[in-house]
Coordinates of C-alpha atoms in Angstrom, one line a residue:
X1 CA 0.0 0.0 0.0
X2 CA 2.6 2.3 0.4
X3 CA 4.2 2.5 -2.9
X4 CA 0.8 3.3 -3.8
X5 CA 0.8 6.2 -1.6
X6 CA 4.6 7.0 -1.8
X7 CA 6.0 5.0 -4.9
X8 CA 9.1 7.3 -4.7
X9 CA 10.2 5.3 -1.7
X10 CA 10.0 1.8 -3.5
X11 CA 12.9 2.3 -6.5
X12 CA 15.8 3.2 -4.2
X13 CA 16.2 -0.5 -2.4
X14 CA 15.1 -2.1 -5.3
X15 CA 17.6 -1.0 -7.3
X16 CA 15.4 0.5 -10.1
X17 CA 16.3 4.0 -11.4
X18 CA 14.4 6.4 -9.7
X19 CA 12.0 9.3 -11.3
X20 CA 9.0 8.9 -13.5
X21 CA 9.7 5.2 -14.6
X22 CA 10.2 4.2 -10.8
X23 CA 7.0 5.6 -9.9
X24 CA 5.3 4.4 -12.2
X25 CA 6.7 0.8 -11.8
X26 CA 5.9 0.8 -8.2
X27 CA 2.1 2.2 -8.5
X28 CA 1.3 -0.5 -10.9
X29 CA 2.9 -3.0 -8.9
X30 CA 0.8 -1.5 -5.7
X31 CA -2.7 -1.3 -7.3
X32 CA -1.9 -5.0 -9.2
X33 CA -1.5 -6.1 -5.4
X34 CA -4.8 -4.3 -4.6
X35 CA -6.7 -5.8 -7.2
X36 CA -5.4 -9.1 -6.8
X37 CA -6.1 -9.0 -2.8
X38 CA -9.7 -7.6 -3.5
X39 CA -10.1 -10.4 -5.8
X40 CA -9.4 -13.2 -3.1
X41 CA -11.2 -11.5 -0.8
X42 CA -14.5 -12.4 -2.5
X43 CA -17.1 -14.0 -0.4
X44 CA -18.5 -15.9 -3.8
X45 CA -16.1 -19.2 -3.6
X46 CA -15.8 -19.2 -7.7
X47 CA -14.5 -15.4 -7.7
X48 CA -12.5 -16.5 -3.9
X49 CA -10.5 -19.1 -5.7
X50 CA -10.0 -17.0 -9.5
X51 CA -8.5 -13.8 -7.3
X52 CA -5.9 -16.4 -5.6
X53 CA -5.1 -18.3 -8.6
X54 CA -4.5 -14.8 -10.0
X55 CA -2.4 -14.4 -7.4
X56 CA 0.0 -17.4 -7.7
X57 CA 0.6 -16.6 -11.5
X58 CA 1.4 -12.9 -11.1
X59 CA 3.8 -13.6 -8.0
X60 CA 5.1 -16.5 -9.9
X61 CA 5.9 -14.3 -12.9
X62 CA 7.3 -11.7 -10.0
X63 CA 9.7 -14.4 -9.2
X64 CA 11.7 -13.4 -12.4
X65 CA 13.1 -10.3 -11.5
X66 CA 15.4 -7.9 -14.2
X67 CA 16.9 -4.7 -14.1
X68 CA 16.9 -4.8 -10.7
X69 CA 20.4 -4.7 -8.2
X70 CA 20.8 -8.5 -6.4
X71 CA 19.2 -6.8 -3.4
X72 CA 15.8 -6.0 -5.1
X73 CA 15.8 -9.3 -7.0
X74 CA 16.0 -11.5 -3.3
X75 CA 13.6 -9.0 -1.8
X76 CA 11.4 -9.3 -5.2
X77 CA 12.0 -12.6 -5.9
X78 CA 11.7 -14.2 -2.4
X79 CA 8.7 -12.5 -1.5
X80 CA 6.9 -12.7 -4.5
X81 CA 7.9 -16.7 -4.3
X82 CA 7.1 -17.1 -0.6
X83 CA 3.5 -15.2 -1.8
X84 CA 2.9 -17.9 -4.7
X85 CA 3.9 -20.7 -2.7
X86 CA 1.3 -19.4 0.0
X87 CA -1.7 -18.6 -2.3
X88 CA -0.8 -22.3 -4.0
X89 CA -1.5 -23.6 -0.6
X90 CA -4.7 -21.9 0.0
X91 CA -5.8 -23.0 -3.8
X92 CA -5.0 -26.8 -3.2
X93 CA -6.5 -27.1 0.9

């Protein structure tokens, strides 16, 4: 939520040049976040178990970071791994 609110924050420890390009990259990255937490956060089971799987394939494709300094590919890569390991979890039990 924050690098929706302050997206000039989020290209520094990432590694990603900072300025419009940044910004932008981390307000996409914020409101695709949003939208896929709103998703899964349906009470109708079909919608429940489309936001998660949307989920695991956009964290899984957040895996493969680029153009990013080794310290923002671990913190994207690991995180967006540990997320699509976890919403894989919830889609299987």
């Amino acid at each position: 939520m924050a690098a929706l609110v302050r997206p000039q924050l989020v290209p520094l420890p990432l590694g990603i040049s900072a300025g419009s390009d940044g910004d932008t990259v981390a307000r996409l990255f914020a409101i695709r976040e949003v939208a896929v937490g709103a998703a899964a956060l349906q009470p109708d089971p079909t919608g429940h178990r489309l936001g998660l799987a949307a989920g695991v394939l956009v964290d899984s494709a957040g895996v493969i970071s680029d153009d990013v300094s080794a310290t923002g590919a671990v913190l994207i890569g690991g995180t967006a791994a540990l997320y699509a390991v976890a919403g894989a979890y919830v889609l299987v039990t």
